[in-house]
Short mmCIF file of C-alpha atoms in Angstrom, two decimals:
data_model
loop_
_atom_site.label_atom_id
_atom_site.label_comp_id
_atom_site.label_asym_id
_atom_site.label_seq_id
_atom_site.Cartn_x
_atom_site.Cartn_y
_atom_site.Cartn_z
CA ILE A 6 16.46 6.53 21.29
CA ASP A 7 19.79 8.39 21.33
CA PHE A 8 19.67 7.37 17.69
CA PRO A 9 22.38 9.06 14.85
CA GLU A 10 20.89 12.79 15.24
CA ILE A 11 18.50 13.60 12.24
CA VAL A 12 20.37 16.40 10.87
CA PRO A 13 19.89 20.00 11.07
CA TYR A 14 16.98 19.84 13.47
CA GLY A 15 18.52 18.17 16.43
CA ILE A 16 16.58 15.20 17.09
CA SER A 17 17.73 11.72 18.28
CA THR A 18 14.26 10.06 19.43
CA ASP A 19 11.25 9.67 17.99
CA ALA A 20 9.43 9.56 21.22
CA GLY A 21 6.33 11.39 20.91
CA TRP A 22 6.30 11.82 16.95
CA GLY A 23 7.00 8.56 15.43
CA CYS A 24 4.46 6.20 16.52
CA MET A 25 2.73 6.12 13.17
CA LEU A 26 6.18 5.55 11.20
CA ARG A 27 6.88 2.48 13.75
CA SER A 28 3.75 1.05 13.35
CA ALA A 29 4.42 0.80 9.31
CA GLN A 30 7.68 -0.51 10.15
CA MET A 31 5.65 -3.48 11.93
CA LEU A 32 3.26 -3.85 8.93
CA LEU A 33 6.44 -4.09 6.45
CA GLY A 34 8.07 -6.03 8.71
CA GLN A 35 5.42 -8.68 8.35
CA THR A 36 5.29 -8.25 4.54
CA LEU A 37 8.98 -8.73 4.26
CA ARG A 38 8.45 -12.00 6.31
CA MET A 39 5.63 -13.28 4.31
CA HIS A 40 7.40 -12.60 1.54
CA PHE A 41 11.22 -13.97 2.22
CA LYS A 42 9.55 -16.88 4.68
CA ASP A 43 5.82 -17.18 5.22
CA ARG A 44 3.16 -16.19 7.54
CA HIS A 45 3.93 -19.55 9.79
CA TRP A 46 7.90 -18.95 10.13
CA ARG A 47 8.96 -18.27 13.42
CA PRO A 48 12.64 -16.63 14.42
CA PRO A 49 14.79 -19.04 16.40
CA GLN A 50 14.52 -18.33 20.31
CA ALA A 51 18.54 -18.53 21.14
CA LEU A 52 20.34 -15.43 20.59
CA GLY A 53 23.16 -17.61 18.75
CA GLN A 54 20.37 -18.80 16.20
CA LYS A 55 19.47 -15.27 15.80
CA ARG A 56 22.29 -14.15 14.73
CA ARG A 57 23.63 -17.10 12.47
CA ASP A 58 20.05 -16.67 10.85
CA THR A 59 20.10 -14.81 7.32
CA PHE A 60 16.44 -13.59 7.01
CA LEU A 61 16.74 -11.82 10.36
CA ARG A 62 19.82 -10.62 10.34
CA GLN A 63 19.17 -8.90 6.58
CA LEU A 64 15.65 -7.51 8.60
CA MET A 65 17.58 -6.17 11.45
CA VAL A 66 20.09 -4.28 9.20
CA TRP A 67 17.39 -2.65 6.98
CA PHE A 68 15.31 -1.20 9.83
CA ALA A 69 18.55 -0.52 11.92
CA ASP A 70 17.80 3.71 12.76
CA PHE A 71 20.75 5.09 10.64
CA PRO A 72 20.57 7.40 7.74
CA SER A 73 21.64 5.19 4.41
CA GLN A 74 21.55 4.91 1.12
CA ASN A 75 22.32 1.15 0.07
CA GLU A 76 21.90 -0.58 3.71
CA SER A 77 19.31 0.63 6.44
CA PHE A 78 16.45 1.10 3.52
CA PHE A 79 13.57 1.06 5.98
CA SER A 80 15.33 3.06 8.84
CA LEU A 81 13.72 5.89 10.67
CA HIS A 82 15.65 8.79 8.95
CA ASN A 83 14.94 7.26 5.65
CA MET A 84 11.28 7.26 5.93
CA VAL A 85 11.88 10.88 7.85
CA ALA A 86 13.50 12.15 4.01
CA ALA A 87 10.91 10.56 2.21
CA GLY A 88 8.46 12.27 4.26
CA LEU A 89 9.71 15.66 4.15
CA ALA A 90 11.22 15.39 0.09
CA LYS A 91 7.84 14.25 -0.85
CA TYR A 92 5.40 15.24 1.46
CA ASP A 93 6.27 18.44 3.11
CA ILE A 94 6.42 16.70 6.57
CA LEU A 95 9.14 17.95 9.00
CA PRO A 96 11.05 15.64 11.24
CA GLY A 97 9.28 15.55 14.46
CA GLU A 98 5.63 15.81 12.86
CA TRP A 99 2.83 13.90 12.86
CA TYR A 100 1.96 11.54 10.21
CA GLY A 101 -1.07 9.95 9.59
CA PRO A 102 -2.19 6.28 7.60
CA GLY A 103 -2.06 7.44 3.87
CA THR A 104 1.30 9.49 4.40
CA ALA A 105 2.78 6.44 5.66
CA CYS A 106 1.83 4.00 2.99
CA TYR A 107 3.03 6.70 0.31
CA VAL A 108 6.13 6.34 1.92
CA LEU A 109 6.90 2.66 2.52
CA ARG A 110 6.13 2.53 -1.46
CA ASP A 111 8.54 5.28 -1.99
CA LEU A 112 11.39 3.40 0.01
CA CYS A 113 10.54 -0.20 -1.59
CA GLN A 114 10.75 1.37 -5.13
CA ILE A 115 14.38 2.56 -3.86
CA PHE A 116 15.12 -0.54 -2.78
CA GLU A 117 14.16 -2.43 -6.02
CA GLU A 118 16.39 0.31 -8.03
CA HIS A 119 19.16 -0.42 -5.79
CA GLN A 120 18.55 -4.18 -6.70
CA LYS A 121 18.62 -3.68 -10.30
CA LYS A 122 21.97 -1.48 -10.18
CA GLU A 123 24.18 -4.03 -8.16
CA ASN A 124 22.63 -6.53 -10.18
CA LEU A 125 21.82 -8.36 -6.87
CA LEU A 126 18.47 -10.28 -5.30
CA THR A 127 19.83 -9.57 -2.09
CA LYS A 128 21.24 -12.48 0.35
CA LEU A 129 17.53 -14.30 0.58
CA ASP A 130 17.81 -14.63 -3.59
CA ARG A 131 14.37 -13.42 -4.41
CA LYS A 132 12.97 -9.96 -5.96
CA MET A 133 11.76 -6.94 -3.50
CA PHE A 134 7.97 -6.77 -3.86
CA ARG A 135 6.31 -3.26 -5.31
CA VAL A 136 3.70 -1.28 -3.43
CA TYR A 137 0.26 0.29 -4.54
CA VAL A 138 -1.09 2.44 -2.66
CA ALA A 139 -5.25 3.21 -3.49
CA ALA A 140 -6.04 6.94 -3.84
CA GLN A 141 -9.71 7.94 -3.08
CA GLY A 142 -10.62 4.18 -1.46
CA THR A 143 -10.56 2.27 -5.12
CA VAL A 144 -8.17 -0.09 -6.42
CA TYR A 145 -7.99 -0.44 -10.12
CA ARG A 146 -6.73 -3.25 -11.44
CA ASP A 147 -5.37 -1.27 -14.58
CA GLU A 148 -3.19 0.24 -12.35
CA ILE A 149 -2.25 -3.15 -10.75
CA ARG A 150 -1.69 -4.87 -13.98
CA ASP A 151 0.58 -1.92 -15.38
CA LEU A 152 3.11 -1.52 -12.04
CA MET A 153 2.88 -5.55 -11.84
CA THR A 154 4.41 -5.90 -15.58
CA ARG A 155 6.39 -2.89 -16.10
CA ASP A 156 9.26 -5.12 -16.48
CA CYS A 157 7.54 -7.39 -19.18
CA LYS A 158 6.78 -4.81 -21.31
CA VAL A 159 10.24 -3.25 -21.50
CA LYS A 160 11.36 -6.77 -22.54
CA ARG A 161 8.68 -6.97 -25.41
CA LYS A 162 8.69 -3.47 -26.51
CA LYS A 163 11.34 -3.43 -29.33
CA PRO A 164 11.92 0.00 -31.47
CA THR A 165 10.73 -0.56 -35.30
CA ASN A 166 10.38 1.64 -37.98
CA LYS A 167 7.65 -0.72 -40.02
CA PRO A 168 4.40 0.43 -40.25
CA PRO A 169 1.75 -1.57 -38.85
CA GLN A 170 0.50 -4.79 -40.68
CA GLY A 171 -3.72 -5.03 -41.18
CA PRO A 172 -6.10 -2.31 -40.11
CA LEU A 173 -6.19 -1.24 -36.23
CA THR A 174 -8.33 -2.75 -33.81
CA HIS A 175 -10.97 -1.01 -31.47
CA PRO A 176 -12.95 -1.68 -28.90
CA LEU A 177 -15.72 -3.59 -30.24
CA ASP A 178 -13.23 -5.31 -32.49
CA PRO A 179 -12.76 -9.42 -30.95
CA GLN A 180 -9.06 -9.13 -31.61
CA TYR A 181 -8.75 -5.96 -29.57
CA THR A 182 -10.50 -7.98 -26.85
CA ALA A 183 -8.58 -11.10 -27.01
CA ASN A 184 -5.23 -9.06 -27.20
CA GLN A 185 -6.37 -7.07 -23.58
CA LYS A 186 -7.48 -10.58 -22.18
CA ALA A 187 -3.99 -12.00 -23.06
CA GLU A 188 -2.44 -8.54 -21.45
CA ASP A 189 -4.44 -8.80 -17.82
CA GLU A 190 -2.90 -12.64 -17.68
CA THR A 191 0.80 -11.81 -18.18
CA GLU A 192 2.67 -12.78 -15.47
CA TRP A 193 3.93 -10.52 -12.56
CA ASP A 194 7.33 -9.54 -12.43
CA THR A 195 7.06 -9.74 -8.81
CA SER A 196 4.59 -9.67 -5.35
CA MET A 197 2.75 -6.82 -4.38
CA LEU A 198 1.82 -5.17 -0.64
CA LEU A 199 -1.49 -3.55 -1.72
CA LEU A 200 -2.35 -0.60 0.76
CA VAL A 201 -5.03 1.25 1.10
CA PRO A 202 -5.85 4.38 2.64
CA LEU A 203 -9.32 5.45 4.71
CA ARG A 204 -11.35 7.39 6.75
CA LEU A 205 -14.43 5.21 8.08
CA GLY A 206 -16.20 7.94 9.81
CA LEU A 207 -15.98 11.73 10.48
CA LYS A 208 -14.65 12.62 13.96
CA SER A 209 -15.47 8.78 15.39
CA PHE A 210 -15.26 5.14 13.99
CA ASN A 211 -18.06 4.25 11.72
CA GLU A 212 -19.63 1.39 13.91
CA GLN A 213 -21.54 -0.02 10.28
CA TYR A 214 -17.84 -0.93 9.50
CA SER A 215 -16.63 -2.84 12.05
CA VAL A 216 -17.60 -6.32 10.48
CA ALA A 217 -16.29 -5.11 7.14
CA LEU A 218 -12.92 -4.38 8.90
CA ALA A 219 -12.78 -7.76 11.18
CA GLN A 220 -12.95 -9.96 8.13
CA VAL A 221 -10.13 -8.54 6.48
CA PHE A 222 -7.91 -10.24 9.23
CA GLY A 223 -9.44 -13.37 8.01
CA MET A 224 -7.95 -13.22 4.56
CA LYS A 225 -5.30 -14.87 3.90
CA GLN A 226 -3.44 -12.09 2.45
CA SER A 227 -3.83 -9.66 4.94
CA VAL A 228 -0.46 -8.08 6.99
CA GLY A 229 -3.02 -6.10 9.05
CA VAL A 230 -4.17 -2.43 9.42
CA LEU A 231 -2.20 0.46 10.37
CA GLY A 232 -4.09 3.03 12.52
CA GLY A 233 -4.75 3.69 15.98
CA ARG A 234 -6.52 5.77 18.68
CA PRO A 235 -6.29 9.25 17.89
CA ARG A 236 -2.58 10.78 18.03
CA GLY A 237 -1.63 6.78 19.32
CA ALA A 238 -0.84 4.59 16.52
CA ARG A 239 -1.11 1.31 16.59
CA TRP A 240 -0.89 -1.95 14.04
CA PHE A 241 -3.55 -4.17 14.33
CA TYR A 242 -3.01 -7.74 13.13
CA GLY A 243 -6.80 -9.64 14.17
CA ALA A 244 -10.25 -8.36 15.37
CA THR A 245 -12.52 -10.59 17.31
CA SER A 246 -15.84 -12.06 14.99
CA ASP A 247 -17.99 -9.17 15.28
CA GLY A 248 -15.29 -6.77 15.07
CA ALA A 249 -15.84 -4.83 18.79
CA LYS A 250 -12.17 -5.40 19.42
CA LEU A 251 -8.75 -5.45 17.61
CA TYR A 252 -5.45 -6.94 18.83
CA ALA A 253 -2.72 -4.59 18.37
CA LEU A 254 0.96 -4.16 18.70
CA ASP A 255 1.93 -0.84 20.62
CA PRO A 256 5.05 1.29 19.26
CA HIS A 257 5.57 3.57 22.50
CA THR A 258 7.71 1.73 24.27
CA VAL A 259 10.89 3.53 24.36
CA GLN A 260 14.36 1.37 23.27
CA ALA A 261 17.75 2.05 23.19
CA ALA A 262 18.85 2.41 19.19
CA PRO A 263 21.43 0.07 17.76
CA VAL A 264 24.75 0.76 17.30
CA ARG A 265 27.58 -0.04 14.88
CA GLN A 266 30.69 -1.55 15.43
CA VAL A 267 34.14 -1.71 13.36
CA THR A 268 34.72 -5.11 11.64
CA LYS A 269 37.76 -6.29 9.15
CA THR A 270 37.09 -7.12 5.83
CA ALA A 271 38.47 -10.03 3.91
CA GLY A 272 40.78 -7.31 1.90
CA GLY A 273 41.89 -6.49 5.07
CA GLY A 274 40.21 -3.20 5.46
CA VAL A 275 37.61 -2.48 7.84
CA ARG A 276 34.06 -1.51 7.50
CA GLN A 277 31.41 -0.31 9.91
CA VAL A 278 28.36 -3.15 10.43
CA ILE A 279 25.16 -3.23 12.62
CA ALA A 280 25.78 -4.54 15.63
CA LEU A 281 23.46 -6.82 16.34
CA THR A 282 23.87 -7.01 20.69
CA GLU A 283 21.42 -9.18 22.74
CA ASN A 284 19.08 -5.70 23.22
CA TYR A 285 18.81 -5.21 19.69
CA LEU A 286 18.21 -9.13 18.93
CA ARG A 287 14.98 -8.86 21.73
CA SER A 288 13.72 -5.60 20.49
CA PHE A 289 12.17 -7.17 17.71
CA GLN A 290 10.02 -8.92 19.12
CA THR A 291 7.27 -8.81 21.99
CA THR A 292 4.98 -11.16 23.76
CA ASN A 293 2.49 -8.06 24.97
CA GLN A 294 -0.41 -7.31 22.54
CA GLU A 295 -3.00 -5.05 23.21
CA THR A 296 -6.22 -4.72 22.87
CA VAL A 297 -8.44 -1.89 21.57
CA ASP A 298 -12.23 -1.32 21.41
CA LEU A 299 -13.28 -0.25 17.84
CA LYS A 300 -15.13 2.57 19.57
CA ARG A 301 -11.63 4.09 20.44
CA VAL A 302 -10.24 3.33 16.83
CA ASP A 303 -9.70 6.52 15.10
CA PRO A 304 -11.36 6.55 11.38
CA SER A 305 -8.33 6.87 9.47
CA LEU A 306 -6.63 3.91 8.70
CA ALA A 307 -4.84 1.80 5.67
CA VAL A 308 -5.40 -1.53 5.32
CA GLY A 309 -3.02 -3.67 3.75
CA PHE A 310 -2.59 -7.25 1.85
CA TYR A 311 0.18 -8.69 0.22
CA CYS A 312 -0.08 -10.81 -3.06
CA GLU A 313 2.59 -13.44 -4.10
CA ASN A 314 1.85 -12.99 -7.47
CA ARG A 315 -1.62 -12.21 -10.10
CA LYS A 316 -3.94 -15.34 -9.28
CA ASP A 317 -3.17 -14.45 -5.35
CA PHE A 318 -5.00 -11.19 -6.65
CA LYS A 319 -7.61 -12.66 -8.12
CA ASP A 320 -8.16 -14.65 -5.22
CA LEU A 321 -8.60 -11.65 -2.85
CA CYS A 322 -10.73 -9.44 -5.83
CA ASN A 323 -12.85 -13.14 -5.36
CA SER A 324 -13.10 -13.23 -1.92
CA LEU A 325 -13.87 -9.43 -1.34
CA LEU A 326 -16.70 -10.07 -3.73
CA ALA A 327 -17.80 -13.10 -1.92
CA TRP A 328 -18.24 -11.07 1.39
CA LYS A 329 -20.11 -8.60 -0.50
CA HIS A 330 -22.60 -10.58 -1.60
CA ALA A 331 -23.20 -12.18 1.21
CA ASN A 332 -23.62 -9.16 3.68
CA LYS A 333 -25.59 -6.89 1.25
CA ALA A 334 -26.92 -4.94 4.16
CA ALA A 335 -23.00 -4.02 5.30
CA PRO A 336 -21.16 -1.80 3.34
CA GLU A 337 -17.85 -2.25 1.92
CA LEU A 338 -14.24 -1.12 3.35
CA PHE A 339 -13.29 -0.22 -0.17
CA ALA A 340 -13.82 -0.26 -4.38
CA VAL A 341 -12.22 -2.76 -7.07
CA SER A 342 -12.93 -1.47 -10.92
CA ASP A 343 -11.48 -2.41 -13.83
CA SER A 344 -9.82 0.77 -15.05
CA VAL A 345 -9.32 4.62 -13.62
CA PRO A 346 -12.34 6.75 -15.24
CA ASP A 347 -10.84 8.75 -18.11
CA TYR A 348 -11.92 12.66 -16.76
CA SER A 349 -10.01 14.01 -19.81
CA ALA A 350 -12.59 12.38 -22.18
CA ASN A 351 -13.58 15.44 -24.51
CA VAL A 352 -17.37 15.95 -24.12
CA SER A 353 -17.51 19.34 -26.45
CA SER A 354 -19.58 17.36 -28.84
CA ALA A 355 -22.09 16.38 -26.42
CA MET A 356 -22.30 18.84 -24.97
CA ASP A 357 -22.75 21.35 -28.39
CA GLU A 358 -25.51 18.59 -29.19
CA MET A 359 -27.19 19.85 -25.90
CA LEU A 360 -27.08 22.99 -26.50
CA ALA A 361 -28.37 22.73 -30.44
CA MET A 362 -31.38 21.12 -28.72
CA SER A 363 -32.18 23.52 -26.15
CA VAL A 364 -32.18 26.15 -29.04
CA SER A 365 -34.26 24.62 -30.95
CA ALA A 366 -36.80 24.04 -28.24
CA GLU A 367 -36.39 27.60 -27.58
CA SER A 368 -37.04 28.40 -31.54
CA LEU A 369 -40.53 25.98 -31.24
CA GLU A 370 -41.79 27.54 -28.62
CA GLU A 371 -41.14 30.50 -29.64
CA SER A 372 -43.02 30.37 -32.66
CA GLY A 373 -45.64 27.85 -31.12
CA ALA A 374 -46.42 24.41 -31.92
CA PRO A 375 -48.15 22.89 -35.11
CA GLY A 376 -51.78 22.20 -34.59
CA ARG A 377 -52.46 24.06 -31.21
CA SER A 378 -53.81 27.89 -30.61
CA ASP A 379 -53.72 29.95 -27.58
CA GLU A 380 -56.70 28.65 -26.48
CA ASP A 381 -55.15 25.51 -25.57
CA GLU A 382 -52.57 26.91 -23.11
CA GLU A 383 -53.29 26.18 -19.35
CA TYR A 384 -52.43 28.78 -16.90
CA VAL A 385 -51.80 28.62 -13.16
CA LEU A 386 -52.46 31.27 -10.86
CA LEU A 387 -49.41 31.55 -8.30
#
């Protein structure tokens, strides 16, 4: 509560509407932890050590509730701005898991562009990961390859006026296959956060997916599930083996917003920085977990995976495939496909051929088939 007002809507609290965005921040925070540290990293317990920890300090600045273009990239204000600009969601309106995923993607892209513009890798000295949101419950490898090797392709692409040497390759040419394989094995520019929005049921959660959802948390790439109960978002980080219950963190604890304080710069000037007060430092951690019955979970949710590199993504796909083969009777949560279907393919020639065949058949019926008389016709009385 009491964060800087979201202008011009007069909103200074997210109570009653911001739980999905807060849950998305939890998922993103776990991903940042795995990216810049590792899954097993734990923040120091003493307040003095927390203030001196580079990663924790950076994290608290990134999530501080202030509108900012170069500091608090993942603040509630920036999330709301992205939701309004691209997805027509007004401040104070409730977000679904799918929209929250796209907001995270947009903010992470802004963060990466800021890194390039300022020619820095942050104090943590590592390039920001990219976010891929799988639409329609399908992960396409070619889209991921294009996204994650974007910088490599720009470096390799050199304009030239020389005509191509040799004949052009086609999909049946062995050279074409070799080129595709080399492109698939190109190392990624950075790591990836994979988000898959899903709807596992109509009005209530379809329990046929319970075991499939539970196995997601056991994968090393998992960063949890964004979802919750109807009109009450949660970040799920674990589940029982049968999927009957999920373990979650609840964002519905109202806390005071962080504040800024004035400090002196090395050049003798002054600037405002996020104050790492005791209350703000304590607000980032909780020992209170919630156990949620799967039957009460809203069917609309999003699963998240952090893949450090291309090999890690391949391992994830293999794990999903192995589980599918071992549980053939259970429905899979989402599909992984090699390429996006080409819906723009020209089918006019095929349609013309079908029409021509249809016309020929009609002409044959009218003229009568050779060697067949009217007496051979069979009739059925209706």
